[in-house]
CSV table of C-alpha atoms and ligand atoms in Angstrom, one decimal:
chain,number,residue,atom,x,y,z
A,79,UNK,CA,78.2,102.9,31.3
A,80,UNK,CA,77.5,99.6,29.6
A,81,UNK,CA,76.2,96.9,32.0
A,82,UNK,CA,78.5,93.9,32.1
A,83,UNK,CA,76.8,90.8,30.6
A,84,UNK,CA,76.2,87.9,33.0
A,85,UNK,CA,75.3,84.3,32.4
A,86,UNK,CA,71.5,83.5,32.5
A,87,UNK,CA,70.3,83.2,36.1
A,88,UNK,CA,70.5,79.6,37.3
A,89,UNK,CA,72.9,78.6,34.4
A,90,UNK,CA,76.5,78.3,35.5
A,91,UNK,CA,79.9,78.4,33.8
A,92,UNK,CA,82.1,75.5,34.7
A,93,UNK,CA,85.5,77.0,35.1
A,94,UNK,CA,88.9,75.5,34.3
A,95,UNK,CA,89.6,75.0,38.0
A,96,UNK,CA,86.6,72.7,38.3
A,97,UNK,CA,87.0,70.8,35.1
A,98,UNK,CA,89.3,68.1,36.4
A,99,UNK,CA,86.7,67.0,38.9
A,100,UNK,CA,84.0,66.9,36.2
A,101,UNK,CA,86.1,64.9,33.9
A,102,UNK,CA,87.1,62.5,36.6
A,103,UNK,CA,83.4,62.0,37.5
A,104,UNK,CA,82.5,61.5,33.8
A,105,UNK,CA,85.3,59.0,33.5
A,106,UNK,CA,83.9,56.9,36.4
A,107,UNK,CA,80.5,57.1,34.8
A,108,UNK,CA,81.6,56.1,31.3
A,109,UNK,CA,83.6,53.1,32.7
A,110,UNK,CA,80.8,51.8,34.8
A,111,UNK,CA,78.2,52.2,32.1
A,112,UNK,CA,80.4,50.2,29.7
A,113,UNK,CA,81.1,47.5,32.3
A,114,UNK,CA,77.3,46.9,32.6
A,115,UNK,CA,76.9,46.7,28.8
A,116,UNK,CA,75.3,50.1,28.2
A,117,UNK,CA,75.9,52.1,25.0
A,118,UNK,CA,76.0,55.9,24.8
A,119,UNK,CA,73.3,57.9,22.9
A,120,UNK,CA,73.4,61.7,22.3
A,121,UNK,CA,70.1,63.4,21.4
A,122,UNK,CA,69.6,67.1,20.5
A,123,UNK,CA,69.1,69.7,23.2
A,124,UNK,CA,65.9,70.9,21.4
A,125,UNK,CA,62.9,68.7,20.9
A,126,UNK,CA,59.3,69.4,20.0
A,127,UNK,CA,57.2,70.5,23.0
A,128,UNK,CA,54.7,67.8,22.2
A,129,UNK,CA,57.2,65.1,23.1
A,130,UNK,CA,57.4,66.3,26.7
A,131,UNK,CA,53.6,67.0,27.0
A,132,UNK,CA,52.9,63.4,25.9
A,133,UNK,CA,55.6,61.8,28.1
A,134,UNK,CA,56.4,63.8,31.2
A,135,UNK,CA,52.7,64.8,31.3
A,136,UNK,CA,50.5,67.9,30.7
A,137,UNK,CA,49.8,68.3,34.4
A,138,UNK,CA,53.4,67.9,35.6
A,139,UNK,CA,55.2,70.9,37.1
A,140,UNK,CA,57.9,70.5,34.4
A,141,UNK,CA,55.4,71.0,31.6
A,142,UNK,CA,53.1,73.4,33.4
A,143,UNK,CA,55.8,75.8,34.6
A,144,UNK,CA,59.3,74.9,34.0
A,145,UNK,CA,60.0,74.3,30.3
A,146,UNK,CA,61.9,76.8,28.2
A,147,UNK,CA,59.9,76.8,25.1
A,148,UNK,CA,59.6,79.0,22.0
A,149,UNK,CA,58.2,79.2,18.5
A,150,UNK,CA,60.8,79.2,15.8
A,151,UNK,CA,60.8,80.8,12.4
A,152,UNK,CA,58.8,77.9,11.0
A,153,UNK,CA,56.2,78.2,13.8
A,154,UNK,CA,57.4,74.9,15.2
A,155,UNK,CA,57.0,74.9,19.0
A,156,UNK,CA,60.2,73.7,20.5
A,157,UNK,CA,61.6,73.2,24.1
A,158,UNK,CA,65.0,72.9,25.6
A,159,UNK,CA,64.9,69.3,27.0
A,160,UNK,CA,64.0,69.2,30.6
A,161,UNK,CA,65.0,65.6,31.0
A,162,UNK,CA,66.6,62.8,29.0
A,163,UNK,CA,64.1,59.8,29.0
A,164,UNK,CA,61.5,61.2,26.6
A,165,UNK,CA,64.2,62.1,24.0
A,166,UNK,CA,65.8,58.7,24.4
A,167,UNK,CA,62.5,56.9,23.8
A,168,UNK,CA,61.8,59.2,20.8
A,169,UNK,CA,65.2,58.4,19.3
A,170,UNK,CA,64.7,54.6,19.9
A,171,UNK,CA,61.3,54.7,18.1
A,172,UNK,CA,62.7,56.9,15.2
A,173,UNK,CA,65.7,54.6,14.6
A,174,UNK,CA,64.1,51.2,15.4
A,175,UNK,CA,66.6,50.7,18.3
A,176,UNK,CA,64.1,48.9,20.5
A,177,UNK,CA,62.1,47.1,17.8
A,178,UNK,CA,62.0,43.4,18.8
A,179,UNK,CA,65.3,43.8,20.7
A,180,UNK,CA,66.7,44.6,24.1
A,181,UNK,CA,68.6,47.9,24.4
A,182,UNK,CA,70.7,49.4,27.1
A,183,UNK,CA,71.5,53.1,26.6
A,184,UNK,CA,73.2,55.8,28.6
A,185,UNK,CA,73.4,59.6,28.1
A,186,UNK,CA,75.0,62.5,29.8
A,187,UNK,CA,74.4,66.2,29.2
A,188,UNK,CA,72.7,69.5,30.1
A,189,UNK,CA,68.9,69.6,30.9
A,190,UNK,CA,66.9,72.8,31.3
A,191,UNK,CA,64.1,73.6,33.9
A,192,UNK,CA,63.0,77.1,34.8
A,193,UNK,CA,62.8,76.4,38.5
A,194,UNK,CA,63.6,78.9,41.3
A,195,UNK,CA,67.4,78.6,41.4
A,196,UNK,CA,69.0,77.7,44.8
A,197,UNK,CA,72.0,75.6,45.9
A,198,UNK,CA,71.7,72.3,44.1
A,199,UNK,CA,68.9,73.4,41.9
A,200,UNK,CA,69.8,75.1,38.6
A,201,UNK,CA,68.1,76.1,35.4
A,202,UNK,CA,70.7,74.3,33.4
A,203,UNK,CA,72.0,71.2,35.1
A,204,UNK,CA,73.8,68.1,34.0
A,205,UNK,CA,72.2,64.6,34.1
A,206,UNK,CA,73.6,61.2,33.6
A,207,UNK,CA,71.1,58.5,32.9
A,208,UNK,CA,70.7,54.8,32.1
A,209,UNK,CA,67.7,53.5,30.2
A,210,UNK,CA,67.0,49.8,29.6
A,211,UNK,CA,64.4,48.6,27.1
A,212,UNK,CA,62.8,45.3,26.4
A,213,UNK,CA,63.2,43.8,29.9
A,214,UNK,CA,60.0,43.4,31.9
A,215,UNK,CA,61.7,41.5,34.8
A,216,UNK,CA,63.1,42.4,38.1
A,217,UNK,CA,66.7,41.6,37.1
A,218,UNK,CA,67.2,44.9,35.2
A,219,UNK,CA,65.7,46.9,38.1
A,220,UNK,CA,68.1,45.3,40.7
A,221,UNK,CA,71.0,45.6,38.3
A,222,UNK,CA,70.5,49.3,37.9
A,223,UNK,CA,70.3,49.7,41.7
A,224,UNK,CA,73.5,47.7,42.0
A,225,UNK,CA,75.1,50.1,39.4
A,226,UNK,CA,74.2,53.1,41.5
A,227,UNK,CA,75.4,51.4,44.7
A,228,UNK,CA,78.7,50.6,43.0
A,229,UNK,CA,79.0,54.2,41.7
A,230,UNK,CA,78.5,55.7,45.1
A,231,UNK,CA,81.1,53.2,46.5
A,232,UNK,CA,83.6,54.2,43.7
A,233,UNK,CA,83.3,57.8,44.8
A,234,UNK,CA,83.5,56.9,48.5
A,235,UNK,CA,80.1,58.5,49.1
A,236,UNK,CA,78.3,57.4,52.2
A,237,UNK,CA,75.2,58.3,54.1
A,238,UNK,CA,73.0,58.0,51.1
A,239,UNK,CA,69.6,56.4,51.4
A,240,UNK,CA,67.7,54.4,48.8
A,241,UNK,CA,63.9,54.9,49.0
A,242,UNK,CA,61.6,52.7,47.0
A,243,UNK,CA,57.9,52.5,46.2
A,244,UNK,CA,55.6,50.9,43.7
A,245,UNK,CA,53.1,52.8,41.7
A,246,UNK,CA,51.3,49.9,39.9
A,247,UNK,CA,49.8,50.2,36.5
A,248,UNK,CA,48.5,53.4,35.1
A,249,UNK,CA,44.9,52.0,35.3
A,250,UNK,CA,45.3,51.0,39.0
A,251,UNK,CA,46.8,54.4,39.7
A,252,UNK,CA,43.9,56.2,38.1
A,253,UNK,CA,41.5,54.2,40.1
A,254,UNK,CA,43.4,55.0,43.3
A,255,UNK,CA,43.5,58.7,42.4
A,256,UNK,CA,39.7,58.8,42.3
A,257,UNK,CA,39.4,57.5,45.8
A,258,UNK,CA,42.2,59.9,47.0
A,259,UNK,CA,40.4,62.9,45.5
A,260,UNK,CA,37.1,61.9,47.1
A,261,UNK,CA,38.9,61.6,50.5
A,262,UNK,CA,40.8,64.9,50.1
A,263,UNK,CA,37.8,66.8,48.9
A,264,UNK,CA,36.2,66.0,52.3
A,265,UNK,CA,39.2,67.8,54.0
A,266,UNK,CA,39.6,70.5,51.3
A,267,UNK,CA,39.6,73.5,53.7
A,268,UNK,CA,42.4,72.0,55.9
A,269,UNK,CA,44.7,71.5,52.9
A,270,UNK,CA,47.5,73.9,52.1
A,271,UNK,CA,46.9,76.2,49.0
A,272,UNK,CA,49.3,74.2,46.8
A,273,UNK,CA,47.6,70.9,47.5
A,274,UNK,CA,44.1,72.5,47.0
A,275,UNK,CA,45.3,73.5,43.5
A,276,UNK,CA,46.8,70.1,42.8
A,277,UNK,CA,43.6,68.4,43.7
A,278,UNK,CA,42.3,69.3,40.2
A,279,UNK,CA,45.6,69.3,38.3
A,280,UNK,CA,47.8,66.5,39.7
A,281,UNK,CA,46.3,64.9,42.9
A,282,UNK,CA,48.9,62.2,43.3
A,283,UNK,CA,51.6,64.9,43.9
A,284,UNK,CA,49.8,65.9,47.0
A,285,UNK,CA,51.3,62.8,48.6
A,286,UNK,CA,54.6,64.5,48.2
A,287,UNK,CA,53.5,67.5,50.3
A,288,UNK,CA,55.9,68.6,53.0
A,289,UNK,CA,53.3,70.7,54.8
A,290,UNK,CA,52.7,69.3,58.3
A,291,UNK,CA,48.9,69.7,58.4
A,292,UNK,CA,48.5,68.2,54.9
A,293,UNK,CA,50.7,65.3,56.0
A,294,UNK,CA,48.5,64.7,59.0
A,295,UNK,CA,45.5,64.5,56.7
A,296,UNK,CA,47.3,62.1,54.3
A,297,UNK,CA,48.1,59.8,57.2
A,298,UNK,CA,44.4,58.7,57.2
A,299,UNK,CA,44.1,58.7,53.4
A,300,UNK,CA,43.5,55.5,51.3
A,301,UNK,CA,46.9,53.9,50.5
A,302,UNK,CA,48.0,53.4,47.0
A,303,UNK,CA,49.6,50.1,47.8
A,304,UNK,CA,46.3,48.7,49.0
A,305,UNK,CA,44.7,49.3,45.6
A,306,UNK,CA,47.4,47.5,43.6
A,307,UNK,CA,47.0,44.1,41.9
A,308,UNK,CA,48.3,41.0,43.6
A,309,UNK,CA,51.1,40.4,41.0
A,310,UNK,CA,52.2,44.0,41.4
A,311,UNK,CA,52.4,43.6,45.2
A,312,UNK,CA,54.2,40.3,44.8
A,313,UNK,CA,56.8,41.9,42.5
A,314,UNK,CA,57.5,44.6,45.0
A,315,UNK,CA,58.0,42.0,47.8
A,316,UNK,CA,60.4,40.1,45.5
A,317,UNK,CA,62.4,43.3,44.9
A,318,UNK,CA,62.7,43.9,48.7
A,319,UNK,CA,63.7,40.3,49.3
A,320,UNK,CA,66.4,40.5,46.6
A,321,UNK,CA,67.8,43.8,47.9
A,322,UNK,CA,67.9,42.2,51.4
A,323,UNK,CA,69.8,39.2,50.0
A,324,UNK,CA,72.3,41.4,48.2
A,325,UNK,CA,72.7,43.6,51.4
A,326,UNK,CA,71.6,46.8,49.7
A,327,UNK,CA,69.9,48.9,52.4
A,328,UNK,CA,66.7,50.7,51.5
A,329,UNK,CA,63.5,52.1,53.0
A,330,UNK,CA,60.0,51.7,51.6
A,331,UNK,CA,58.4,55.2,51.1
A,332,UNK,CA,54.7,54.7,50.4
A,333,UNK,CA,54.4,58.4,49.5
A,334,UNK,CA,57.1,58.5,46.9
A,335,UNK,CA,55.2,59.2,43.7
A,336,UNK,CA,57.7,61.1,41.4
A,337,UNK,CA,56.8,64.2,39.4
A,338,UNK,CA,56.8,62.7,35.9
A,339,UNK,CA,53.7,60.9,34.6
A,340,UNK,CA,55.3,58.0,32.8
A,341,UNK,CA,56.1,55.7,35.7
A,342,UNK,CA,54.5,52.3,36.4
A,343,UNK,CA,55.6,49.8,39.0
A,344,UNK,CA,58.9,50.2,40.9
A,345,UNK,CA,60.2,53.8,41.5
A,346,UNK,CA,63.1,54.9,43.6
A,347,UNK,CA,65.2,57.8,44.7
A,348,UNK,CA,68.6,58.0,46.4
A,349,UNK,CA,68.8,60.9,48.8
A,350,UNK,CA,71.2,62.6,51.2
A,351,UNK,CA,70.7,64.9,54.1
A,352,UNK,CA,74.0,66.6,53.4
A,353,UNK,CA,72.7,68.9,50.6
A,354,UNK,CA,69.8,70.6,52.4
A,355,UNK,CA,66.5,70.9,50.5
A,356,UNK,CA,67.9,69.5,47.2
A,357,UNK,CA,69.0,66.2,48.6
A,358,UNK,CA,67.8,63.9,45.7
A,359,UNK,CA,70.9,62.7,44.0
A,360,UNK,CA,69.3,60.2,41.6
A,361,UNK,CA,65.8,59.0,40.7
A,362,UNK,CA,64.0,56.7,38.3
A,363,UNK,CA,61.8,53.7,37.9
A,364,UNK,CA,59.8,51.6,35.5
A,365,UNK,CA,57.9,53.2,32.6
A,366,UNK,CA,56.5,50.3,30.6
A,367,UNK,CA,53.8,52.3,28.8
A,368,UNK,CA,55.9,55.2,27.4
A,369,UNK,CA,57.3,53.6,24.2
A,370,UNK,CA,53.8,52.6,23.0
A,371,UNK,CA,52.4,55.9,24.2
A,372,UNK,CA,54.9,57.8,21.9
A,373,UNK,CA,54.0,55.6,18.9
A,374,UNK,CA,56.4,52.7,19.2
A,375,UNK,CA,55.9,49.0,19.8
A,376,UNK,CA,54.8,48.0,23.3
A,377,UNK,CA,58.1,47.8,25.2
A,378,UNK,CA,58.9,47.5,28.9
A,379,UNK,CA,61.5,50.1,30.1
A,380,UNK,CA,63.4,50.9,33.2
A,381,UNK,CA,65.9,53.7,34.0
A,382,UNK,CA,67.1,56.5,36.2
A,383,UNK,CA,69.0,59.8,36.0
A,384,UNK,CA,71.3,61.6,38.4
A,385,UNK,CA,72.2,65.2,38.8
A,386,UNK,CA,75.9,65.7,38.4
A,387,UNK,CA,76.1,69.0,40.2
A,388,UNK,CA,74.7,67.4,43.3
A,389,UNK,CA,77.1,64.5,43.1
A,390,UNK,CA,80.0,66.9,42.7
A,391,UNK,CA,78.9,68.9,45.6
A,392,UNK,CA,79.1,65.8,47.8
A,393,UNK,CA,82.1,63.7,46.9
A,394,UNK,CA,85.5,64.4,48.4
A,395,UNK,CA,87.7,65.8,45.7
A,396,UNK,CA,90.7,63.8,46.7
A,397,UNK,CA,89.1,60.4,46.0
A,398,UNK,CA,89.2,60.8,42.2
A,399,UNK,CA,92.2,61.1,39.9
A,400,UNK,CA,92.4,64.6,38.3
A,401,UNK,CA,93.4,64.8,34.7
A,402,UNK,CA,96.9,64.5,33.3
A,403,UNK,CA,99.3,63.9,36.1
A,404,UNK,CA,102.3,66.1,35.3
A,405,UNK,CA,102.6,69.6,33.9
A,406,UNK,CA,105.7,71.0,32.1
A,407,UNK,CA,106.3,74.5,30.8
A,408,UNK,CA,108.7,75.1,27.9
A,409,UNK,CA,110.2,78.5,28.4
A,410,UNK,CA,111.3,80.2,25.2
A,411,UNK,CA,113.5,83.1,26.4
A,412,UNK,CA,114.2,84.8,23.0
A,413,UNK,CA,112.3,85.4,19.8
A,414,UNK,CA,115.1,83.9,17.7
A,415,UNK,CA,114.4,80.5,19.4
A,416,UNK,CA,110.7,80.3,18.9
A,417,UNK,CA,110.7,77.8,16.0
A,418,UNK,CA,113.0,75.5,17.9
A,419,UNK,CA,110.9,75.8,21.1
A,420,UNK,CA,107.7,75.1,19.1
A,421,UNK,CA,109.3,72.0,17.6
A,422,UNK,CA,110.8,70.7,20.9
A,423,UNK,CA,107.6,71.3,22.7
A,424,UNK,CA,105.8,69.0,20.1
A,425,UNK,CA,108.5,66.3,20.7
A,426,UNK,CA,108.1,66.5,24.4
A,427,UNK,CA,104.3,66.1,24.1
A,428,UNK,CA,104.8,63.0,21.9
A,429,UNK,CA,107.2,61.6,24.5
A,430,UNK,CA,104.7,61.0,27.2
A,431,UNK,CA,101.0,61.1,26.9
A,432,UNK,CA,100.3,61.5,30.6
A,433,UNK,CA,102.2,64.8,30.7
A,434,UNK,CA,100.9,68.2,29.5
A,435,UNK,CA,103.3,70.8,28.0
A,436,UNK,CA,102.6,74.5,27.8
A,437,UNK,CA,104.8,76.8,25.7
A,438,UNK,CA,105.5,80.1,27.4
A,439,UNK,CA,107.1,82.4,24.9
A,440,UNK,CA,106.3,86.1,24.6
A,441,UNK,CA,107.2,88.2,26.6
A,442,UNK,CA,110.6,86.6,26.6
A,443,UNK,CA,111.7,87.2,30.2
A,444,UNK,CA,113.0,84.1,32.1
A,445,UNK,CA,112.3,85.5,35.6
A,446,UNK,CA,108.7,86.1,34.8
A,447,UNK,CA,108.3,82.9,32.9
A,448,UNK,CA,109.6,80.9,35.9
A,449,UNK,CA,107.2,82.8,38.2
A,450,UNK,CA,104.3,81.9,35.8
A,451,UNK,CA,105.4,78.2,35.7
A,452,UNK,CA,105.5,78.2,39.5
A,453,UNK,CA,102.0,79.8,39.8
A,454,UNK,CA,100.6,77.3,37.3
A,455,UNK,CA,101.9,74.4,39.5
A,456,UNK,CA,104.3,73.1,36.8
A,457,UNK,CA,106.4,70.1,37.8
A,458,UNK,CA,109.1,70.5,35.2
A,459,UNK,CA,110.4,73.4,33.1
A,460,UNK,CA,112.4,73.1,29.8
A,461,UNK,CA,114.3,76.3,29.1
A,462,UNK,CA,115.3,77.1,25.5
A,463,UNK,CA,117.3,80.3,24.9
A,464,UNK,CA,120.0,81.4,22.5
A,465,UNK,CA,122.7,79.4,24.2
A,466,UNK,CA,120.6,76.2,24.2
A,467,UNK,CA,119.7,76.8,20.6
A,468,UNK,CA,123.3,77.3,19.6
A,469,UNK,CA,124.3,74.0,21.4
A,470,UNK,CA,121.1,72.1,20.4
A,471,UNK,CA,120.3,71.6,24.1
A,472,UNK,CA,117.5,72.0,26.5
A,473,UNK,CA,117.8,73.1,30.1
A,474,UNK,CA,115.6,71.0,32.5
A,475,UNK,CA,114.6,72.0,36.0
A,476,UNK,CA,112.2,70.4,38.5
A,477,UNK,CA,110.1,73.1,40.0
A,478,UNK,CA,108.8,71.2,42.9
A,479,UNK,CA,112.2,69.7,43.8
A,480,UNK,CA,114.8,72.4,44.3
A,481,UNK,CA,117.4,69.9,45.5
A,482,UNK,CA,117.5,68.2,42.0
A,483,UNK,CA,120.1,70.2,40.0
A,484,UNK,CA,119.4,71.8,36.7
A,485,UNK,CA,120.5,69.6,33.8
A,486,UNK,CA,121.3,70.2,30.1
A,487,UNK,CA,120.2,67.6,27.6
A,488,UNK,CA,120.1,67.1,23.9
A,489,UNK,CA,116.5,66.7,22.6
A,490,UNK,CA,116.7,62.9,22.5
A,491,UNK,CA,118.2,62.8,26.0
A,492,UNK,CA,115.4,65.2,27.2
A,493,UNK,CA,112.8,62.9,25.7
A,494,UNK,CA,114.3,59.9,27.4
A,495,UNK,CA,114.6,61.8,30.7
A,496,UNK,CA,110.9,62.7,30.6
A,497,UNK,CA,110.0,59.1,29.9
A,498,UNK,CA,112.3,57.5,32.5
A,499,UNK,CA,112.9,59.9,35.3
A,500,UNK,CA,111.5,58.4,38.5
A,501,UNK,CA,109.7,61.6,39.5
A,502,UNK,CA,108.0,61.7,36.1
A,503,UNK,CA,107.0,58.1,36.5
A,504,UNK,CA,105.7,58.7,40.1
A,505,UNK,CA,103.7,61.6,38.8
A,506,UNK,CA,102.5,59.5,35.9
A,507,UNK,CA,101.1,56.8,38.2
B,272,HAM,P1,64.1,63.7,37.9
B,272,HAM,O1,63.8,63.2,39.3
B,272,HAM,O2,63.3,64.8,37.4
B,272,HAM,O3,64.0,62.4,36.9
B,272,HAM,O4,65.6,64.1,37.8
B,272,HAM,C1,66.6,63.2,38.1
B,272,HAM,C2,67.7,63.9,38.9
B,272,HAM,O5,68.2,65.1,38.2
B,272,HAM,C3,67.3,64.4,40.3
B,272,HAM,O6,67.3,63.4,41.2
B,272,HAM,C4,68.4,65.5,40.5
B,272,HAM,O7,69.5,64.9,41.0
B,272,HAM,C5,68.6,66.0,39.2
B,272,HAM,N1,67.9,67.3,39.0
B,272,HAM,C6,66.6,67.5,38.6
B,272,HAM,N2,66.3,68.8,38.5
B,272,HAM,C7,67.4,69.5,38.8
B,272,HAM,C8,67.8,70.9,38.9
B,272,HAM,N3,66.9,71.8,38.6
B,272,HAM,N4,69.0,71.2,39.3
B,272,HAM,C9,70.0,70.2,39.5
B,272,HAM,N5,69.7,68.9,39.5
B,272,HAM,C10,68.5,68.5,39.1
B,272,HAM,C11,64.2,62.5,35.6
B,272,HAM,O8,64.6,63.4,35.0
B,272,HAM,C12,63.9,61.2,34.9
B,272,HAM,N6,64.1,61.4,33.5
B,272,HAM,C13,64.7,60.1,35.5
B,272,HAM,C14,64.5,58.8,34.8
B,272,HAM,C15,65.2,58.2,33.8
B,272,HAM,N7,63.4,57.9,35.0
B,272,HAM,C16,63.6,56.9,34.2
B,272,HAM,N8,64.7,57.0,33.5
């Protein structure tokens, strides 16, 4: 027997029953991005592998283990994008978008990482992100944090924690990494196996370790903050004072280092306890060196991305509007009426943009058509059979309100009825 084909592990279909929630979320995102003056950019799903090696970093988990990459027929080595920032920067340089100008961009779409799939962690997942270029100051950092705060408020999402840290310049971090490695080498045997391996590949990520014994060792390790320059420390203090003044709660997490190499200065994550191990909803920070590193003009940059599956797993579905408000079924009960039913259905669709109309024709059996309309949750049905065709009428029936009597209308009356009927209006709102 032939085996039924399945989607790739960790890559999910988004089914019609879930689409309304996705679209509602996307609507909130689009509106807020626009309100803060951000413009959408769409980049390809495939990029050259070199882009991610040079930005996310050769030693990062993403590049080491998680990229879907392949050689195409021209021997180009390509990867499905694991994140959006690098491609955004590549596009900015390629099209001169950030050359001597500020730029505020947003993107939304699927990203790909070959991680071990579990609840909240997928191999294809959707990210939304904001990236601001050309602004070295704190204003843009606070403004993006305010954006996220407003977004969570709009979705009525509570119990989310903002964690912040500062990573300093790349040079300061390299200097710190040396002293961290020296310290950890002295405790090598007591480290967990992962951390032992990271000591040579990506020592800073050891700070992220969740292993108790490693954490105990880290408690006595040199602190990144102590090795930062005075202006960098002052900047971080100013960020905290501004967040206090704006009443945005946060915690300082000195071990928050992020898994991508391009960060400098302020980094942050918004987390929740409600999603188990995959509790990071959104993360980002400053990456002032990346544009120049990828061949562009020296350009300060700050941004973040959020995982949409995780947001959708959290918000309560009744807090967002869900798609077109009312559904109508046109029931064509006889083959001889099909052309009329098709034409009337078009007219009803033009009458009210908030209402969806579905034509139910073949098989032409009214009883079953009514059952199907009921099952689909239709609010209103318009019945067109031989009698209605002969009299140029439509029979209208409210499915959810059995006490409202069935009525016969001409097409123009039916259009007016749909536009003006209080129930249609109420549904429309
Ligand atoms: P990231 O921390 O790798 O940062 O990912 C951002 C968010 O994407 C995470 O907080 C999480 O919500 C979601 N996410 C990541 N991996 C998965 C997965 N396997 N399944 C489901 N959701 C996931 C970045 O990607 C940076 N580009 C963020 C950034 C933008 N920094 C500056 N600008």
